Amino acid sequence: MADLSAATQSPSVSSSSSGAEPSAPGGAGSPGACPALGAKSCGSCAVHDLIFWRDVKKTGLVFCTTLIVLLSLAAFSVISVVSYLILALLSVTISFRVYKSVVQAVQKSEEGHPFKAYLDVDITLSSEAFHNYVNAAMVHINRALKLIIRLFLVEDLVDSLKLAVFMWLMTYVGAVFNGITLLILAELLIFSVPIVYEKYKTQIDHYVGIARDQTKSIVEKIQAKLPGIAKKKAE
């Protein structure tokens, strides 16, 4: 009888053990998971997908909209561009509101306000969320203040000289381009460089490594010749 009971129990045990295995596909490595960006949030994942053109329609819409706004700012004043954008948005919403009201009056329907679903959305910012945003911003502000003090009070002479050379080069850039032009160029680079780098990553990394090694050797030579600067020990 003991052998018979053991024989009847063994299929259930094997079936339960085999039934536990198929749960693997639903894990963290599923295709629909957020891209591997370490501990970054979903907002960072959305930005990553945007600049890498994962969704061509969405990226194209954002790219064209921001480019048109920047080109408008290059030709008109900020007040004019903002006013025209608000007028365009109001024209669309008011026209749609009047159209739906006329349709409801003709059809004698009571669908209500066409934007009711959006009007009922709770967009209030809680005090806890506000404090979280402020705390996150304060971390970056304090870090920037420490960096500014360190550069302007010459804690490291080489770093301060780098800043001086960079600012000197920026004077020539400012003589050729204005702020809006630089923003337009920045947007073009943001939406083009990542996808190009992703396609030609091996070749770009090779040449960047060569340039980094040459720059490092030049900086080490400068540090060796400047008085009062101790060489940094390699970690």
Backbone as JSON, one array per atom type, in Angstrom:
{
  "sequence": "MADLSAATQSPSVSSSSSGAEPSAPGGAGSPGACPALGAKSCGSCAVHDLIFWRDVKKTGLVFCTTLIVLLSLAAFSVISVVSYLILALLSVTISFRVYKSVVQAVQKSEEGHPFKAYLDVDITLSSEAFHNYVNAAMVHINRALKLIIRLFLVEDLVDSLKLAVFMWLMTYVGAVFNGITLLILAELLIFSVPIVYEKYKTQIDHYVGIARDQTKSIVEKIQAKLPGIAKKKAE",
  "N": [[0.83, -1.21, 0.0], [1.99, 1.21, 0.71], [3.77, 1.57, -1.38], [1.96, 1.91, -3.46], [0.64, 4.33, -2.76], [2.78, 6.08, -2.85], [3.36, 5.96, -5.54], [1.08, 7.1, -6.63], [1.28, 9.68, -5.69], [3.6, 10.7, -6.84], [3.22, 11.58, -9.62], [1.77, 13.99, -9.25], [3.61, 15.55, -7.88], [5.65, 15.8, -9.76], [4.25, 17.09, -11.79], [3.63, 19.52, -10.56], [6.17, 20.56, -10.16], [7.04, 20.8, -12.78], [5.21, 22.62, -13.71], [5.97, 24.98, -12.6], [8.03, 26.03, -14.05], [7.43, 27.42, -16.58], [7.06, 30.11, -15.93], [9.07, 31.89, -16.44], [9.24, 33.5, -18.88], [7.8, 35.81, -18.36], [9.35, 37.59, -16.95], [11.77, 40.1, -15.91], [13.19, 40.4, -18.22], [11.55, 40.66, -20.42], [10.36, 41.47, -23.77], [8.84, 43.8, -23.81], [9.76, 45.4, -21.8], [11.24, 48.26, -20.12], [14.0, 49.98, -21.66], [17.42, 49.03, -20.99], [18.63, 50.97, -18.74], [19.92, 51.22, -16.36], [19.29, 52.52, -13.18], [17.49, 54.4, -13.95], [14.53, 56.41, -14.38], [11.17, 55.91, -15.73], [10.6, 58.18, -17.16], [13.12, 58.99, -18.07], [13.58, 56.83, -19.73], [11.65, 57.33, -21.65], [12.63, 59.69, -22.8], [15.02, 58.68, -23.81], [14.03, 56.84, -25.76], [12.87, 58.72, -27.39], [14.92, 60.4, -28.49], [16.38, 58.51, -29.8], [14.78, 57.77, -31.85], [12.84, 55.71, -31.62], [10.06, 55.58, -31.85], [8.98, 56.72, -34.71], [6.99, 58.5, -35.57], [6.19, 59.9, -33.24], [8.66, 61.04, -32.41], [9.24, 62.54, -34.7], [7.12, 64.38, -34.63], [7.65, 65.81, -32.23], [10.21, 66.8, -32.82], [9.79, 68.38, -35.16], [7.91, 70.25, -34.18], [9.3, 71.61, -32.08], [11.42, 72.6, -33.57], [10.15, 74.34, -35.37], [9.16, 76.22, -33.54], [11.56, 77.27, -32.53], [12.69, 78.35, -34.88], [10.77, 80.27, -35.38], [11.17, 81.91, -33.16], [13.64, 82.87, -33.87], [13.01, 84.57, -35.92], [10.98, 86.26, -35.02], [9.85, 88.15, -32.12], [9.88, 86.99, -28.67], [7.48, 87.49, -27.33], [5.69, 87.8, -29.45], [5.76, 85.24, -30.64], [4.84, 83.58, -28.55], [2.29, 84.68, -28.19], [1.07, 84.17, -30.7], [1.12, 81.36, -30.66], [-0.59, 80.8, -28.49], [-2.94, 81.96, -29.48], [-3.37, 80.3, -31.72], [-3.82, 77.83, -30.47], [-6.12, 78.46, -28.94], [-7.87, 79.03, -31.04], [-8.24, 76.51, -32.19], [-9.39, 75.02, -30.05], [-11.69, 76.55, -29.37], [-13.09, 76.55, -31.82], [-13.6, 73.79, -32.09], [-15.17, 73.41, -29.83], [-17.45, 75.0, -30.41], [-18.29, 73.73, -32.74], [-19.01, 71.13, -31.78], [-21.08, 71.87, -30.11], [-22.99, 72.84, -31.93], [-23.46, 70.49, -33.41], [-24.56, 68.87, -31.4], [-26.87, 70.36, -30.87], [-28.26, 70.14, -33.29], [-28.58, 67.36, -33.58], [-29.92, 66.94, -31.27], [-28.81, 65.84, -28.95], [-27.31, 64.95, -25.8], [-24.49, 65.06, -25.1], [-22.77, 66.53, -23.62], [-20.02, 68.58, -22.39], [-17.33, 68.77, -24.7], [-14.69, 68.59, -23.84], [-14.81, 67.5, -21.34], [-13.71, 65.22, -20.17], [-11.03, 65.89, -19.97], [-11.18, 68.18, -18.41], [-11.92, 67.15, -15.98], [-9.68, 65.92, -15.06], [-7.34, 65.48, -12.51], [-4.98, 67.77, -11.8], [-3.6, 68.86, -9.79], [-0.8, 69.67, -7.75], [0.67, 67.91, -5.26], [1.81, 68.65, -1.91], [3.82, 66.96, -1.05], [4.89, 65.91, -3.45], [5.79, 68.3, -4.52], [7.81, 69.03, -2.68], [9.54, 66.91, -3.13], [10.41, 67.4, -5.76], [11.65, 69.86, -5.33], [13.71, 69.13, -3.55], [15.17, 67.39, -5.19], [15.99, 69.23, -7.13], [17.55, 70.92, -5.56], [19.76, 69.36, -4.97], [21.15, 69.3, -7.43], [21.58, 72.05, -7.73], [23.23, 72.7, -5.53], [25.44, 71.14, -6.15], [26.24, 72.4, -8.53], [26.91, 74.94, -7.53], [29.11, 74.32, -5.87], [30.9, 73.47, -7.82], [31.23, 75.83, -9.31], [32.42, 77.53, -7.4], [34.77, 76.09, -6.94], [36.02, 76.28, -9.43], [36.28, 79.08, -9.93], [37.71, 79.98, -7.73], [40.03, 78.73, -8.11], [40.81, 76.07, -7.27], [41.85, 73.84, -8.56], [44.31, 74.43, -10.79], [44.59, 73.64, -13.47], [41.97, 72.86, -14.23], [40.66, 75.33, -13.98], [42.03, 76.77, -15.92], [41.21, 75.36, -18.17], [38.48, 76.09, -18.21], [38.82, 78.83, -18.69], [39.98, 78.81, -21.27], [37.91, 77.61, -22.68], [35.85, 79.51, -22.37], [37.05, 81.61, -23.72], [37.09, 80.61, -26.34], [34.35, 80.51, -26.68], [33.72, 83.19, -26.94], [34.34, 83.74, -29.59], [32.51, 82.05, -30.81], [30.14, 83.26, -29.96], [30.32, 85.62, -31.38], [29.66, 84.85, -33.9], [27.32, 83.28, -33.83], [24.01, 83.6, -32.45], [22.0, 83.19, -29.42], [19.58, 81.78, -30.07], [20.23, 80.57, -32.49], [22.22, 78.82, -31.63], [20.64, 77.17, -30.02], [19.02, 75.99, -31.97], [20.96, 74.58, -33.44], [21.77, 72.89, -31.38], [19.45, 71.34, -30.98], [19.3, 70.02, -33.46], [21.62, 68.48, -33.27], [21.02, 66.92, -31.01], [18.93, 65.3, -31.93], [20.15, 63.91, -33.95], [22.84, 63.05, -33.52], [22.8, 60.9, -31.49], [21.51, 58.71, -32.85], [23.19, 58.36, -35.02], [25.55, 57.71, -33.68], [24.77, 55.31, -32.51], [24.62, 53.72, -34.76], [27.2, 53.75, -35.87], [28.94, 52.96, -33.81], [31.3, 51.52, -33.11], [33.39, 52.51, -34.79], [33.37, 55.23, -34.08], [33.96, 55.15, -31.31], [36.57, 54.21, -31.46], [38.07, 56.35, -32.65], [37.49, 58.38, -30.83], [38.7, 57.37, -28.55], [41.4, 57.53, -29.31], [41.69, 60.35, -29.53], [41.14, 61.04, -26.86], [43.3, 59.86, -25.5], [45.46, 61.33, -26.56], [44.79, 63.91, -25.69], [44.9, 63.52, -22.92], [47.63, 63.0, -22.59], [48.71, 65.47, -23.33], [47.65, 67.15, -21.33], [48.88, 66.04, -19.08], [51.55, 66.7, -19.61], [51.41, 69.49, -19.46], [50.67, 69.81, -16.77], [52.98, 68.83, -15.59], [54.83, 70.79, -16.19], [53.84, 73.14, -15.12], [54.32, 75.19, -12.27], [53.95, 74.3, -8.78], [51.89, 72.48, -8.92], [50.74, 69.43, -8.07], [51.14, 66.2, -9.33], [48.44, 64.12, -10.19], [47.69, 61.11, -8.61], [47.41, 57.95, -10.13], [44.49, 56.02, -10.06]],
  "CA": [[0.0, 0.0, 0.0], [2.87, 2.38, 0.74], [4.29, 1.79, -2.74], [0.88, 2.42, -4.3], [0.4, 5.74, -2.42], [3.92, 6.86, -3.36], [3.24, 6.02, -7.0], [0.0, 8.03, -6.97], [1.68, 11.05, -5.33], [4.73, 11.17, -7.64], [2.83, 12.4, -10.78], [1.37, 15.33, -8.84], [4.8, 16.3, -7.54], [6.35, 16.14, -10.99], [3.48, 18.08, -12.54], [3.75, 20.82, -9.91], [7.51, 21.09, -10.41], [7.13, 21.22, -14.19], [4.34, 23.77, -13.95], [6.57, 26.2, -12.08], [9.09, 26.51, -14.92], [7.06, 28.35, -17.66], [6.84, 31.49, -15.48], [10.24, 32.71, -16.73], [9.11, 34.52, -19.91], [7.17, 37.04, -17.89], [10.25, 38.27, -16.04], [12.22, 41.44, -16.21], [13.81, 40.47, -19.53], [10.55, 40.6, -21.48], [10.61, 42.47, -24.8], [8.16, 45.07, -23.58], [10.32, 46.12, -20.65], [11.94, 49.51, -20.39], [15.39, 49.75, -22.06], [18.36, 48.88, -19.89], [19.26, 52.25, -18.44], [20.3, 51.23, -14.95], [18.24, 52.86, -12.23], [16.78, 55.58, -14.44], [13.08, 56.31, -14.31], [10.5, 55.73, -16.99], [10.74, 59.43, -17.89], [14.39, 58.92, -18.79], [13.4, 55.86, -20.81], [10.88, 57.99, -22.71], [13.55, 60.59, -23.49], [15.93, 57.81, -24.56], [13.32, 56.38, -26.95], [12.56, 59.86, -28.25], [16.09, 60.87, -29.24], [16.86, 57.42, -30.64], [13.78, 57.57, -32.92], [12.18, 54.41, -31.51], [8.75, 55.82, -32.46], [9.3, 57.74, -35.7], [5.93, 59.51, -35.61], [6.27, 60.74, -32.04], [9.89, 61.83, -32.47], [9.09, 63.52, -35.77], [6.22, 65.44, -34.17], [8.37, 66.64, -31.25], [11.32, 67.48, -33.5], [9.26, 69.43, -36.06], [7.27, 71.3, -33.38], [10.31, 72.43, -31.41], [12.21, 73.31, -34.59], [9.33, 75.46, -35.86], [9.13, 77.23, -32.48], [12.87, 77.93, -32.48], [12.82, 79.17, -36.08], [9.89, 81.42, -35.18], [11.85, 82.81, -32.22], [14.75, 83.51, -34.58], [12.5, 85.61, -36.83], [10.08, 87.16, -34.3], [10.12, 88.29, -30.69], [9.3, 85.95, -27.82], [6.09, 87.85, -27.05], [4.89, 87.51, -30.65], [5.66, 83.8, -30.84], [3.95, 83.04, -27.51], [0.93, 85.15, -28.47], [0.55, 83.42, -31.85], [0.88, 79.98, -30.25], [-1.81, 80.77, -27.68], [-4.07, 82.22, -30.38], [-3.61, 79.11, -32.53], [-4.43, 76.82, -29.6], [-7.49, 78.88, -28.64], [-8.68, 78.89, -32.27], [-8.59, 75.1, -32.35], [-10.3, 74.57, -28.99], [-12.98, 77.25, -29.48], [-13.78, 76.04, -33.01], [-14.1, 72.46, -31.79], [-16.25, 73.55, -28.84], [-18.63, 75.5, -31.12], [-18.73, 72.67, -33.66], [-19.69, 70.09, -31.04], [-22.34, 72.42, -29.62], [-23.92, 72.87, -33.06], [-23.83, 69.11, -33.71], [-25.47, 68.41, -30.35], [-28.15, 71.04, -31.02], [-28.94, 69.58, -34.46], [-28.95, 65.98, -33.29], [-30.67, 66.93, -30.01], [-28.15, 64.91, -28.04], [-26.78, 65.56, -24.58], [-23.17, 64.49, -24.85], [-22.06, 67.35, -22.65], [-18.84, 69.33, -22.83], [-16.41, 67.87, -25.42], [-13.43, 68.46, -23.11], [-15.12, 67.19, -19.95], [-12.77, 64.21, -19.66], [-9.78, 66.58, -19.63], [-11.46, 69.11, -17.33], [-12.05, 66.4, -14.72], [-8.39, 65.35, -14.67], [-6.75, 66.14, -11.35], [-3.62, 68.19, -12.12], [-3.04, 69.54, -8.62], [0.5, 69.18, -7.3], [0.66, 67.73, -3.81], [2.97, 69.23, -1.22], [4.89, 65.95, -1.0], [5.54, 65.89, -4.75], [6.52, 69.57, -4.67], [9.04, 68.94, -1.89], [10.45, 65.97, -3.78], [11.01, 68.11, -6.88], [12.56, 70.89, -4.8], [14.89, 68.45, -3.02], [15.98, 66.92, -6.33], [16.62, 70.39, -7.76], [18.57, 71.46, -4.67], [20.97, 68.55, -5.11], [21.88, 69.78, -8.61], [22.0, 73.43, -7.5], [24.39, 72.68, -4.62], [26.58, 70.6, -6.9], [26.7, 73.44, -9.45], [27.57, 76.0, -6.74], [30.43, 73.84, -5.47], [31.76, 73.46, -9.0], [31.55, 77.22, -9.65], [33.39, 78.02, -6.4], [36.04, 75.4, -7.14], [36.66, 76.78, -10.65], [36.63, 80.5, -9.87], [38.71, 80.18, -6.69], [41.23, 78.04, -8.6], [41.22, 74.92, -6.47], [42.72, 73.12, -9.48], [44.7, 75.41, -11.79], [44.34, 73.11, -14.82], [40.54, 72.96, -14.5], [40.33, 76.74, -14.17], [42.56, 77.15, -17.23], [40.29, 74.77, -19.16], [37.31, 76.96, -18.27], [39.21, 80.08, -19.33], [40.14, 78.55, -22.71], [36.58, 77.35, -23.23], [35.15, 80.79, -22.46], [37.7, 82.39, -24.78], [36.56, 80.09, -27.6], [32.93, 80.86, -26.78], [33.6, 84.57, -27.42], [34.3, 83.67, -31.06], [31.24, 81.44, -31.18], [29.11, 84.28, -29.76], [30.42, 86.64, -32.42], [29.11, 84.31, -35.14], [25.98, 82.77, -33.6], [23.29, 84.09, -31.28], [21.49, 82.12, -28.57], [18.57, 80.97, -30.75], [20.93, 79.74, -33.47], [22.85, 77.73, -30.89], [19.59, 76.22, -29.62], [18.63, 75.23, -33.16], [22.04, 73.61, -33.68], [21.73, 71.88, -30.3], [18.36, 70.41, -31.26], [19.7, 69.18, -34.58], [22.59, 67.52, -32.77], [20.36, 65.99, -30.08], [18.11, 64.34, -32.66], [20.91, 63.24, -35.01], [24.07, 62.41, -33.03], [22.6, 59.59, -30.85], [21.19, 57.65, -33.8], [24.41, 58.12, -35.8], [26.48, 56.99, -32.8], [24.29, 53.94, -32.36], [24.88, 53.0, -36.0], [28.64, 53.65, -36.11], [29.51, 53.03, -32.46], [32.66, 50.97, -33.05], [34.34, 53.44, -35.41], [33.42, 56.47, -33.29], [34.69, 54.87, -30.07], [37.99, 54.07, -31.77], [38.68, 57.68, -32.84], [37.36, 59.12, -29.57], [39.74, 56.87, -27.66], [42.68, 58.11, -29.73], [41.69, 61.76, -29.15], [41.21, 61.12, -25.4], [44.67, 59.56, -25.08], [46.32, 62.46, -26.9], [44.45, 65.01, -24.78], [45.4, 63.18, -21.6], [49.08, 63.18, -22.59], [49.0, 66.91, -23.36], [47.33, 67.69, -20.01], [49.92, 65.59, -18.15], [52.74, 67.5, -19.88], [51.17, 70.83, -18.92], [50.72, 69.71, -15.32], [54.36, 68.62, -15.17], [55.61, 72.01, -16.39], [53.33, 74.24, -14.29], [54.83, 75.09, -10.9], [53.01, 74.26, -7.67], [50.8, 71.54, -9.17], [51.14, 68.04, -7.84], [50.52, 65.24, -10.26], [47.41, 63.26, -9.6], [48.02, 59.7, -8.61], [46.46, 57.08, -10.84], [43.72, 55.19, -9.15]],
  "C": [[0.86, 1.25, 0.0], [3.43, 2.66, -0.63], [3.23, 2.38, -3.64], [0.61, 3.88, -4.03], [1.53, 6.6, -2.93], [3.83, 7.02, -4.86], [2.17, 7.01, -7.42], [0.39, 9.45, -6.68], [2.76, 11.58, -6.25], [4.3, 11.93, -8.89], [2.45, 13.8, -10.4], [2.58, 16.18, -8.51], [5.54, 16.73, -8.78], [5.6, 17.17, -11.8], [3.58, 19.45, -11.92], [5.12, 21.42, -10.15], [7.66, 21.54, -11.84], [6.28, 22.42, -14.47], [4.93, 25.06, -13.45], [7.59, 26.8, -13.02], [8.62, 27.55, -15.94], [6.86, 29.78, -17.22], [7.99, 32.41, -15.84], [10.02, 33.78, -17.77], [8.51, 35.81, -19.43], [8.06, 37.87, -17.0], [10.66, 39.62, -16.53], [12.81, 41.55, -17.6], [12.83, 40.39, -20.66], [10.77, 41.7, -22.49], [9.95, 43.8, -24.53], [8.7, 45.88, -22.44], [11.03, 47.37, -21.09], [13.38, 49.22, -20.76], [16.32, 49.75, -20.86], [19.11, 50.17, -19.68], [19.63, 52.34, -16.98], [19.11, 51.54, -14.09], [17.43, 54.06, -12.68], [15.28, 55.33, -14.44], [12.51, 56.11, -15.69], [10.53, 57.01, -17.82], [12.03, 59.47, -18.68], [14.31, 57.93, -19.93], [12.63, 56.49, -21.97], [11.76, 58.95, -23.5], [14.53, 59.8, -24.35], [15.27, 57.33, -25.84], [13.05, 57.51, -27.92], [13.76, 60.25, -29.1], [16.71, 59.77, -30.09], [15.84, 56.99, -31.69], [13.17, 56.17, -32.86], [10.76, 54.47, -32.09], [8.92, 57.0, -33.41], [8.25, 58.85, -35.71], [6.02, 60.46, -34.42], [7.51, 61.63, -32.07], [9.81, 62.89, -33.55], [8.19, 64.68, -35.37], [6.93, 66.38, -33.2], [9.46, 67.44, -31.93], [10.82, 68.63, -34.37], [8.64, 70.57, -35.25], [8.31, 72.2, -32.73], [11.16, 73.2, -32.41], [11.44, 74.51, -35.14], [9.29, 76.59, -34.82], [10.46, 77.99, -32.44], [13.1, 78.81, -33.71], [11.94, 80.42, -35.98], [10.53, 82.43, -34.23], [13.03, 83.52, -32.87], [14.27, 84.65, -35.46], [11.64, 86.64, -36.11], [10.48, 87.24, -32.84], [9.43, 87.18, -29.91], [7.82, 86.22, -27.56], [5.2, 87.51, -28.24], [4.69, 86.01, -30.84], [4.71, 83.18, -29.82], [2.51, 83.43, -27.78], [0.31, 84.38, -29.63], [0.27, 81.96, -31.49], [-0.4, 79.86, -29.42], [-3.04, 81.02, -28.53], [-4.4, 81.0, -31.24], [-4.29, 78.02, -31.7], [-5.87, 77.18, -29.26], [-8.39, 78.75, -29.86], [-9.13, 77.45, -32.45], [-9.63, 74.68, -31.31], [-11.67, 75.24, -29.09], [-13.76, 76.74, -30.67], [-14.36, 74.66, -32.75], [-15.26, 72.51, -30.81], [-17.53, 74.02, -29.51], [-19.19, 74.44, -32.06], [-19.51, 71.59, -32.93], [-21.02, 70.59, -30.48], [-23.39, 72.45, -30.73], [-24.39, 71.46, -33.4], [-24.8, 68.58, -32.67], [-26.83, 69.07, -30.46], [-28.94, 70.47, -32.19], [-29.43, 68.17, -34.18], [-29.76, 65.83, -32.01], [-30.12, 65.88, -29.05], [-27.6, 65.67, -26.85], [-25.44, 64.89, -24.22], [-22.37, 65.29, -23.83], [-20.85, 68.05, -23.26], [-17.85, 68.39, -23.52], [-15.08, 67.66, -24.7], [-13.64, 68.08, -21.65], [-14.13, 66.19, -19.36], [-11.45, 64.85, -19.25], [-9.98, 67.58, -18.49], [-11.54, 68.42, -15.98], [-10.73, 65.8, -14.25], [-7.81, 66.17, -13.52], [-5.28, 66.47, -11.65], [-2.98, 68.94, -10.95], [-1.75, 68.87, -8.19], [0.49, 69.1, -5.78], [1.92, 68.32, -3.19], [4.13, 68.24, -1.16], [5.63, 65.89, -2.34], [6.34, 67.16, -4.99], [7.84, 69.54, -3.91], [10.04, 67.98, -2.51], [11.16, 66.63, -4.96], [12.02, 69.15, -6.4], [13.83, 70.25, -4.26], [15.79, 67.94, -4.14], [16.69, 68.08, -7.01], [17.74, 70.95, -6.88], [19.86, 70.66, -4.74], [21.81, 69.04, -6.28], [22.37, 71.21, -8.41], [23.24, 73.48, -6.59], [25.63, 72.15, -5.32], [27.15, 71.64, -7.86], [27.42, 74.56, -8.7], [28.97, 75.58, -6.3], [31.4, 73.84, -6.64], [32.17, 74.88, -9.38], [32.6, 77.78, -8.7], [34.76, 77.39, -6.64], [36.78, 75.94, -8.37], [37.13, 78.22, -10.5], [37.64, 80.8, -8.76], [39.96, 79.33, -6.93], [41.71, 76.97, -7.62], [42.16, 74.03, -7.27], [43.03, 74.05, -10.64], [44.39, 74.93, -13.2], [42.86, 73.21, -15.17], [40.12, 74.41, -14.74], [40.85, 77.24, -15.52], [41.71, 76.56, -18.36], [39.05, 75.63, -19.33], [37.64, 78.27, -18.98], [39.36, 79.91, -20.84], [38.79, 78.33, -23.37], [35.79, 78.65, -23.39], [35.74, 81.69, -23.54], [37.23, 81.93, -26.16], [35.09, 80.47, -27.79], [32.73, 82.31, -27.19], [33.56, 84.62, -28.94], [33.0, 83.04, -31.55], [30.11, 82.45, -31.05], [29.14, 85.38, -30.8], [29.79, 86.17, -33.73], [27.65, 83.9, -34.97], [25.35, 83.49, -32.41], [22.71, 82.9, -30.51], [20.49, 81.21, -29.27], [19.23, 80.06, -31.78], [21.62, 78.57, -32.79], [21.83, 76.7, -30.42], [19.12, 75.38, -30.79], [19.68, 74.18, -33.49], [22.04, 72.51, -32.64], [20.61, 70.87, -30.55], [18.7, 69.48, -32.41], [20.7, 68.12, -34.15], [21.94, 66.47, -31.87], [19.59, 64.92, -30.82], [18.86, 63.63, -33.78], [22.11, 62.47, -34.49], [23.8, 61.05, -32.38], [22.34, 58.46, -31.84], [22.38, 57.33, -34.68], [25.43, 57.34, -34.97], [26.07, 55.54, -32.62], [24.62, 53.1, -33.59], [26.36, 52.76, -36.23], [29.41, 53.7, -34.79], [30.97, 52.59, -32.43], [33.68, 51.95, -33.61], [34.48, 54.72, -34.58], [34.2, 56.26, -32.0], [36.19, 54.76, -30.3], [38.66, 55.45, -31.87], [38.56, 58.54, -31.57], [38.41, 58.66, -28.58], [41.11, 57.43, -28.01], [42.77, 59.58, -29.3], [41.79, 61.92, -27.63], [42.64, 60.85, -24.9], [45.61, 60.72, -25.39], [46.07, 63.65, -25.99], [45.0, 64.76, -23.39], [46.91, 63.38, -21.52], [49.47, 64.65, -22.59], [48.75, 67.53, -21.99], [48.4, 67.28, -19.0], [51.22, 66.38, -18.37], [52.6, 68.91, -19.32], [51.26, 70.82, -17.4], [52.15, 69.54, -14.81], [55.18, 69.9, -15.26], [55.13, 73.17, -15.52], [53.82, 74.1, -12.87], [53.7, 75.03, -9.88], [51.85, 73.32, -7.86], [51.31, 70.12, -8.99], [50.41, 67.13, -8.81], [49.52, 64.35, -9.53], [47.83, 61.81, -9.71], [46.95, 58.89, -9.33], [45.78, 56.16, -9.84], [43.97, 53.7, -9.44]]
}
